[in-house]
PDB file of C-alpha atoms in Angstrom:
ATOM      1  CA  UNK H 515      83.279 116.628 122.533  1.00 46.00           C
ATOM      2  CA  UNK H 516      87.147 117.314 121.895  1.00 46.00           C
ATOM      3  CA  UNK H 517      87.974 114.772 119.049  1.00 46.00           C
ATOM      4  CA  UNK H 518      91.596 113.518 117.955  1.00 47.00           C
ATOM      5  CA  UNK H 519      93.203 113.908 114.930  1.00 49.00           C
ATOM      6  CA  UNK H 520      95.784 111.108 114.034  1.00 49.00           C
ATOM      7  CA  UNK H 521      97.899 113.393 111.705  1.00 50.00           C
ATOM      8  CA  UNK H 522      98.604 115.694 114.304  1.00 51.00           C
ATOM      9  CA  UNK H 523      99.111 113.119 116.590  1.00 51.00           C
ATOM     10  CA  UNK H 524     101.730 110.996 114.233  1.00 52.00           C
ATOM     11  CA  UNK H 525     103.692 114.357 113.417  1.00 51.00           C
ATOM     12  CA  UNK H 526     103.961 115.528 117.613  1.00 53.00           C
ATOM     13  CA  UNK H 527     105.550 112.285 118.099  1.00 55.00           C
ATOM     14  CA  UNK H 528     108.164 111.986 114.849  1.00 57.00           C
ATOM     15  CA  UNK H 529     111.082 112.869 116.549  1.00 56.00           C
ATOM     16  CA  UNK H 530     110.465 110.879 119.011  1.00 55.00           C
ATOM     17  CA  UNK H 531     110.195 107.951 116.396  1.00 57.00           C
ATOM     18  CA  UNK H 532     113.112 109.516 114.296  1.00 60.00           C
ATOM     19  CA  UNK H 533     115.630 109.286 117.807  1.00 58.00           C
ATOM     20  CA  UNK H 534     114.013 105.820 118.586  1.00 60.00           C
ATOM     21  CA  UNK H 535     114.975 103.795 115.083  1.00 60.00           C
ATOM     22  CA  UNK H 536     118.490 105.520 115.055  1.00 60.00           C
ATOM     23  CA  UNK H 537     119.045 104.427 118.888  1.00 60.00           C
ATOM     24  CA  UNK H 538     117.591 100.878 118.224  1.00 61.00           C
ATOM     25  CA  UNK H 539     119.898 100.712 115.160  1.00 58.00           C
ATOM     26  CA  UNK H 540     122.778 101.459 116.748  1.00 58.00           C
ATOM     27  CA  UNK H 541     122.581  99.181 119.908  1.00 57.00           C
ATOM     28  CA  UNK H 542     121.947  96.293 117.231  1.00 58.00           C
ATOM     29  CA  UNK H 543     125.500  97.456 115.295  1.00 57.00           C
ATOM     30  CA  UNK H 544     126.983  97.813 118.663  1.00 55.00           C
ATOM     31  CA  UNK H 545     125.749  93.968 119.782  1.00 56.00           C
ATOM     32  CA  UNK H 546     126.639  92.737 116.305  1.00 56.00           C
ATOM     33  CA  UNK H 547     130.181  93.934 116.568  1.00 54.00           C
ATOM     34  CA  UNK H 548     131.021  92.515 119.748  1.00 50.00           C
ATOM     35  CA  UNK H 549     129.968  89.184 118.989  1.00 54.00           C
ATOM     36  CA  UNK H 550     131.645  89.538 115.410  1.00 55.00           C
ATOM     37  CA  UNK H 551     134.897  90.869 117.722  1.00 50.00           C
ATOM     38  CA  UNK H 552     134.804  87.566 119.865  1.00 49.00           C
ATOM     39  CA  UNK H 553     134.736  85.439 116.702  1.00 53.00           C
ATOM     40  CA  UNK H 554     137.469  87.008 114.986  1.00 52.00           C
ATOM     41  CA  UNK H 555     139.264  86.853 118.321  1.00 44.00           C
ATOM     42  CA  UNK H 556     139.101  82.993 118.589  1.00 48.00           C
ATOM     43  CA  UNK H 557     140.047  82.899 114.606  1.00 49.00           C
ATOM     44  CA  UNK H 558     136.725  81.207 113.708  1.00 54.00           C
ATOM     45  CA  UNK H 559     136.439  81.720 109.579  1.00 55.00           C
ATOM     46  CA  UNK H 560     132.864  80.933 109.624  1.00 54.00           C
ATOM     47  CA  UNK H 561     131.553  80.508 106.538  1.00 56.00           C
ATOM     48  CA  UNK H 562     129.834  83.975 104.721  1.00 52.00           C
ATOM     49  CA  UNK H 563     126.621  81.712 103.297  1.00 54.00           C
ATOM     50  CA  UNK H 564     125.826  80.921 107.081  1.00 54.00           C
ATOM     51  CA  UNK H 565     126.782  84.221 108.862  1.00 54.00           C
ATOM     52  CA  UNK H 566     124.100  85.535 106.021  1.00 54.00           C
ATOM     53  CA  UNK H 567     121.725  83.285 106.561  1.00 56.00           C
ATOM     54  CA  UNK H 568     121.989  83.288 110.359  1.00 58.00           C
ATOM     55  CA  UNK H 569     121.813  87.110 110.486  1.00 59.00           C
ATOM     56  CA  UNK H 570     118.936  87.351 108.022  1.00 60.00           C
ATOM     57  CA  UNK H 571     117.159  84.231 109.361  1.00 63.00           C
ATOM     58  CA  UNK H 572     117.015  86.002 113.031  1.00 62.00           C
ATOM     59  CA  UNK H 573     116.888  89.728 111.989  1.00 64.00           C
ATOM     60  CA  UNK H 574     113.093  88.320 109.691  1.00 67.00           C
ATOM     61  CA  UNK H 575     111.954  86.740 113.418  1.00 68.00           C
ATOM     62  CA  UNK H 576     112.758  89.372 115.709  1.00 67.00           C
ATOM     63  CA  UNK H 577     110.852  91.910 113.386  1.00 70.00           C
ATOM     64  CA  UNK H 578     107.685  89.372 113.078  1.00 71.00           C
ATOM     65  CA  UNK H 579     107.557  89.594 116.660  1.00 71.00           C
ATOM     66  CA  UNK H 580     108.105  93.400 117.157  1.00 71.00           C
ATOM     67  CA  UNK H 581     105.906  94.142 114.454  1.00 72.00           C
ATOM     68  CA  UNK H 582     102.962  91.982 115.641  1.00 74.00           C
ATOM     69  CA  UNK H 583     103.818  93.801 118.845  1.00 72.00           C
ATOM     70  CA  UNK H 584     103.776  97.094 117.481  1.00 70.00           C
ATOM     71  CA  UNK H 585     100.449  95.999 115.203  1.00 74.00           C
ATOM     72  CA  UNK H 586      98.481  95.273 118.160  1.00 74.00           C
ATOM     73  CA  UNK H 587      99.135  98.557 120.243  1.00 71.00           C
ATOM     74  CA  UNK H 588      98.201 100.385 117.225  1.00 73.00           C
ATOM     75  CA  UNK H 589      95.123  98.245 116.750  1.00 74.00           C
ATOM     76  CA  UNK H 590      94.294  99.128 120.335  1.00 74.00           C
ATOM     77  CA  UNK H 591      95.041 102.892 119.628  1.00 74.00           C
ATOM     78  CA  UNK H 592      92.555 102.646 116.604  1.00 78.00           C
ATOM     79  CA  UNK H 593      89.708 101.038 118.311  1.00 81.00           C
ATOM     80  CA  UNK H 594      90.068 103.429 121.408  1.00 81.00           C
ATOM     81  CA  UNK H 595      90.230 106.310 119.098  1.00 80.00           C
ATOM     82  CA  UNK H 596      87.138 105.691 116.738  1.00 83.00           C
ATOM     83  CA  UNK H 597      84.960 104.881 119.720  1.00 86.00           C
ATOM     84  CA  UNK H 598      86.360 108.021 120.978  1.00 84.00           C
ATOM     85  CA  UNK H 599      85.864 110.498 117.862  1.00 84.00           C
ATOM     86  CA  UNK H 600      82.631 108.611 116.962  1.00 88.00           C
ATOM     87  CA  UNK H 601      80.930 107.531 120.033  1.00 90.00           C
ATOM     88  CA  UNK H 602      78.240 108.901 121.853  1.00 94.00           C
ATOM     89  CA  UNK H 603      78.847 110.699 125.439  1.00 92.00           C
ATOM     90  CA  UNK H 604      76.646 109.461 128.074  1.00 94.00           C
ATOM     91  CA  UNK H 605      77.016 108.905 131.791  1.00 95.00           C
ATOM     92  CA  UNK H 606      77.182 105.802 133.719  1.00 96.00           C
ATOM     93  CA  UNK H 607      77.590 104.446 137.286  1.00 96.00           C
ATOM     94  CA  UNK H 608      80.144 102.178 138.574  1.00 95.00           C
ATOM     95  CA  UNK H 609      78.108  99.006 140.326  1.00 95.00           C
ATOM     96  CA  UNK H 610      81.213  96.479 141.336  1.00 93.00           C
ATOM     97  CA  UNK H 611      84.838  95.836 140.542  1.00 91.00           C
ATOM     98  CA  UNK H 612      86.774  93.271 139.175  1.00 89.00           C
ATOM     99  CA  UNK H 613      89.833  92.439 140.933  1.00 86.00           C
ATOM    100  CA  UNK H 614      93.035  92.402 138.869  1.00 81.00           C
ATOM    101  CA  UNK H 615      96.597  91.530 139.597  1.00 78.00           C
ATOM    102  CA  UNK H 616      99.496  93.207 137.666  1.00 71.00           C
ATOM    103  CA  UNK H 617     102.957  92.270 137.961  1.00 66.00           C
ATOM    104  CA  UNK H 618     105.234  95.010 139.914  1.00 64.00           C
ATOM    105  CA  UNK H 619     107.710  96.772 138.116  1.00 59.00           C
ATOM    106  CA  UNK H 620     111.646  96.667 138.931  1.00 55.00           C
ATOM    107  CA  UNK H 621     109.903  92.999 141.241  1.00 52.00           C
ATOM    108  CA  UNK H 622     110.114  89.251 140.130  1.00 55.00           C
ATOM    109  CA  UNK H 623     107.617  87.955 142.860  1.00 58.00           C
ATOM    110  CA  UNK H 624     105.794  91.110 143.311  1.00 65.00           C
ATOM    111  CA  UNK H 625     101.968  92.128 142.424  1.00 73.00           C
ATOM    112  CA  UNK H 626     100.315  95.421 142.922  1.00 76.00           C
ATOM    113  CA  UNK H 627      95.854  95.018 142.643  1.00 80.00           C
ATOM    114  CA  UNK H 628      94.174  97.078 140.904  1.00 83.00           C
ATOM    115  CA  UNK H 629      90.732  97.526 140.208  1.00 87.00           C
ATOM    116  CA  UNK H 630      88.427  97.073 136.822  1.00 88.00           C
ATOM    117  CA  UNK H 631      84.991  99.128 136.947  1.00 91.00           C
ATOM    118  CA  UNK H 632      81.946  97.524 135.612  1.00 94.00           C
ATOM    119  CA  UNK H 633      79.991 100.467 134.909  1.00 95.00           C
ATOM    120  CA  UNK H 634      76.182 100.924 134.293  1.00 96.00           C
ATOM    121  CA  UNK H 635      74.036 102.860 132.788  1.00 96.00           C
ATOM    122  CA  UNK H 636      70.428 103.310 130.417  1.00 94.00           C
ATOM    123  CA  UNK H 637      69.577 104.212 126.850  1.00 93.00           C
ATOM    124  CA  UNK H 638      66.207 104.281 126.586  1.00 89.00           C
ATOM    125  CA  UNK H 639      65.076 102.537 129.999  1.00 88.00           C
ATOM    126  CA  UNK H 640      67.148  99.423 128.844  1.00 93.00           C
ATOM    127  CA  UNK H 641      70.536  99.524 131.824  1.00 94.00           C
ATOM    128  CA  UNK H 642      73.631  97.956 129.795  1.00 95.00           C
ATOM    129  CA  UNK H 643      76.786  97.048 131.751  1.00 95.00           C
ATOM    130  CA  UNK H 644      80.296  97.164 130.243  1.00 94.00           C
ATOM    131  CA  UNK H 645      83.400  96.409 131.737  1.00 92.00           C
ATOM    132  CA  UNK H 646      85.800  99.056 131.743  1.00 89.00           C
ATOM    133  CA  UNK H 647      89.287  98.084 129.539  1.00 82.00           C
ATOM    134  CA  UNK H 648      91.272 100.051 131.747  1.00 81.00           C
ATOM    135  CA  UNK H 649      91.782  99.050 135.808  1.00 81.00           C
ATOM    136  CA  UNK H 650      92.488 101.839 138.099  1.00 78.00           C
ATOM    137  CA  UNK H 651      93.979 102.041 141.771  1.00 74.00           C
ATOM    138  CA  UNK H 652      91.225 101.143 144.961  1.00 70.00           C
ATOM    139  CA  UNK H 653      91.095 105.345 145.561  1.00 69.00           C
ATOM    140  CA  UNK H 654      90.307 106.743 142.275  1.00 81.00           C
ATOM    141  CA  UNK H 655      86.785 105.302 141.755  1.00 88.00           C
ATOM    142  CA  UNK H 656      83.990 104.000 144.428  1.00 90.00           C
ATOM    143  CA  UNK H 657      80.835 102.257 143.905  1.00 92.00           C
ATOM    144  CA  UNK H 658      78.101 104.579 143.187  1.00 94.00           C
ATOM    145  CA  UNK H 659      80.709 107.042 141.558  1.00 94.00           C
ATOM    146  CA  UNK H 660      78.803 108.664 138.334  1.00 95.00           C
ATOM    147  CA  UNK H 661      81.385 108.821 135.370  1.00 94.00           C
ATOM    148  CA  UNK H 662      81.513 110.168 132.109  1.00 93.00           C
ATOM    149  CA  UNK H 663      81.269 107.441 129.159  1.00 94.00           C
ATOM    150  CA  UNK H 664      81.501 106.709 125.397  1.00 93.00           C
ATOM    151  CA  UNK H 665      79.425 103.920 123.920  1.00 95.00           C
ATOM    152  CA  UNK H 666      78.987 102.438 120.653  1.00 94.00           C
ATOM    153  CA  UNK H 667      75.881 103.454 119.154  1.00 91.00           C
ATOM    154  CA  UNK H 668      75.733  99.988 117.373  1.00 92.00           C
ATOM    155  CA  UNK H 669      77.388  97.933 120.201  1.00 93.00           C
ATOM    156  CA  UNK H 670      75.874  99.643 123.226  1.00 93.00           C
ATOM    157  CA  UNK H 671      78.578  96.809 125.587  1.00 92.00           C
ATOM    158  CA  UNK H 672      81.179  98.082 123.450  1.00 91.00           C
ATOM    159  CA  UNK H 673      82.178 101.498 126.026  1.00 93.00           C
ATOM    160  CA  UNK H 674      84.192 103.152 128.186  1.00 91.00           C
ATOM    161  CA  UNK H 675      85.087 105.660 130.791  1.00 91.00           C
ATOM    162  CA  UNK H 676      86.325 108.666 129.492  1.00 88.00           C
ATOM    163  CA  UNK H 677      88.715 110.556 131.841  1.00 83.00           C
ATOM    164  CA  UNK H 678      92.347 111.826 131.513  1.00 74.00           C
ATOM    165  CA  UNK H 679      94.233 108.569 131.840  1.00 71.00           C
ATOM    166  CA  UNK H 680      92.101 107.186 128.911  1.00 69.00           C
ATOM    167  CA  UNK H 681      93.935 109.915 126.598  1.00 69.00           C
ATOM    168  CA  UNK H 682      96.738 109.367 128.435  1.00 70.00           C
ATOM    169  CA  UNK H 683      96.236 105.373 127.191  1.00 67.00           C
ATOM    170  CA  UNK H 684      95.602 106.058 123.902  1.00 67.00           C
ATOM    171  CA  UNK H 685      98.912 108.596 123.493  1.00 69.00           C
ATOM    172  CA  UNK H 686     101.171 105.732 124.870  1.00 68.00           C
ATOM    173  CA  UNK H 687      99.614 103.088 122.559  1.00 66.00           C
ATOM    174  CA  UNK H 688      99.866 105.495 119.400  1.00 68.00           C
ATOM    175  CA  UNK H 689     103.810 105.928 120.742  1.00 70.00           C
ATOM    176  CA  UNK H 690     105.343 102.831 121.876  1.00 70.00           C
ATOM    177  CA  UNK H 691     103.244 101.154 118.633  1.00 69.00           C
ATOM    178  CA  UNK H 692     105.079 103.656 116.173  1.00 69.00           C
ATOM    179  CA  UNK H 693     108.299 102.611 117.732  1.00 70.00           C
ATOM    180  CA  UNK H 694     107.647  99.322 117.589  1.00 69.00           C
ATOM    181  CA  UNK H 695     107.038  98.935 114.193  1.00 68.00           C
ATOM    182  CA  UNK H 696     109.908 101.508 113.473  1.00 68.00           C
ATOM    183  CA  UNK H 697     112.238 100.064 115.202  1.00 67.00           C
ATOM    184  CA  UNK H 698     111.811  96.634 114.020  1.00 67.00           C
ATOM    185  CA  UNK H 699     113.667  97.366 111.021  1.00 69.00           C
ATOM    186  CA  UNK H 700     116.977  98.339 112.420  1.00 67.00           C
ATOM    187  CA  UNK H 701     117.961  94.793 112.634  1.00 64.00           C
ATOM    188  CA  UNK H 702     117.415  93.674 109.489  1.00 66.00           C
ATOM    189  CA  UNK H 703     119.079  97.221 108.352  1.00 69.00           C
ATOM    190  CA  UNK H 704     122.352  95.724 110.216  1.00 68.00           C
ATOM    191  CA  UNK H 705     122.138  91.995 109.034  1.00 66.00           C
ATOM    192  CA  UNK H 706     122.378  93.357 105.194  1.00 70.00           C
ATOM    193  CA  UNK H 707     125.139  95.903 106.600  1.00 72.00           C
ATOM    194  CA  UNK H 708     126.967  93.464 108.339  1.00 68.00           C
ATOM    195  CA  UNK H 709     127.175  90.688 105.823  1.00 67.00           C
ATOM    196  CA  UNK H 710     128.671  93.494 103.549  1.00 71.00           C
ATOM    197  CA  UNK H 711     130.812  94.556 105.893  1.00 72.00           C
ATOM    198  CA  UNK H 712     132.391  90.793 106.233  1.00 67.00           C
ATOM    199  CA  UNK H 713     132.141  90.122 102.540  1.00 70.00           C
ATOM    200  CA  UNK H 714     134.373  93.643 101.876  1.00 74.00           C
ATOM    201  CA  UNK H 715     136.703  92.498 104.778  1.00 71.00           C
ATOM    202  CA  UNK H 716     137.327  88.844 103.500  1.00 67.00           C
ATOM    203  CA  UNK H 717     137.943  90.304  99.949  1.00 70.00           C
ATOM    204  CA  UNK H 718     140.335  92.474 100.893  1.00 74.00           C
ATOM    205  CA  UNK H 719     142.393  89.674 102.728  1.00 71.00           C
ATOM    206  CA  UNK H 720     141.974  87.018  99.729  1.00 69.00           C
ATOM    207  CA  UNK H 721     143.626  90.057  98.087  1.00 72.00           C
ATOM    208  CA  UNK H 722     146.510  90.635 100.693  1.00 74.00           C
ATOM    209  CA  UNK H 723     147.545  87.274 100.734  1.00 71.00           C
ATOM    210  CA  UNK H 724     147.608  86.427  97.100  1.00 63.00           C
TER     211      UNK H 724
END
């Protein structure tokens, strides 16, 4: 069985990552200069302690929650790909589905079904029955379908399907994780470049003016 080697993987998608940060970073110091445009506009002298603190204060909470984002899609990228590597290839068949509603894309009231196998099959005369992490659309699996699987050899329950998409799944989850966690940084990056930039700009008019 083909395995997957996270190096390889991590160094295909580094420009990707590389492009990603740089674009996050400089949407954030676009955003940030607006607003800091519209306050200078209306004369506002806010204080430097609590533009700091505000910036730094929200640039720490919107990286907690991108990087606990970006920490779970990894996580699921790591179990997916150790069960992958490691686990043993069997075959199963698909006995019932679980029905499951996903919001549509681009709709606010709109939800597209899709369908969850529960797959079953034997190791040594003993049938075990998973439920398959991924759902699929009604047409690409039927009940009685055989499939390929990957099981845990110490958590038989602990499987699944093995097809394209599941690569597919487990590409995406490396990628949008990476970026994630990347690109939490940028605003934090422009919080400490911003509060310089104010600090260099209110020094040089305390200097103008005396």
């Amino acid at each position: 069985m083909e395995s997957y080697n996270i190096n390889e993987m991590l160094i295909k998608f580094l420009p990707v990552l590389i492009l990603t940060f740089f674009g996050i970073l400089v949407l954030v110091f676009i955003t940030g200069g607006i607003v800091y445009i519209y306050h200078d506009i209306k004369k506002k002298e806010i204080p430097l302690k609590l533009i700091g603190t505000g910036l730094i204060t929200g640039s720490i909470c919107l990286c907690l929650i991108f990087f606990l984002a970006g920490i779970a899609l990894l996580g699921s990228f790591y179990d997916k790909i150790n069960l992958y590597n490691n686990g043993i290839k069997s075959e199963g068949v698909i006995k019932s589905f679980i029905l499951v509603e996903k919001k549509r894309s681009g709709s606010l009231m709109g939800f597209d079904t899709y369908y969850q196998p529960v797959v079953n099959y034997k190791i040594d005369n003993e049938e075990i029955s998973f439920e398959n992490f991924k759902s699929y659309w009604i047409n690409t699996y039927y009940v009685g379908d055989t499939v390929k699987i990957i099981y845990d050899k110490n958590n038989p329950t602990h499987a699944m399907i093995d097809d394209k998409e599941l690569q597919e799944l487990m590409k995406n989850n490396l990628l949008f994780g990476l970026v994630i966690v990347f690109g939490c940084f940028a605003p934090i990056i422009f919080a400490i470049v911003r509060i310089y930039m104010i600090k260099n700009k209110r020094i040089r008019n305390i200097a103008k003016n005396s």
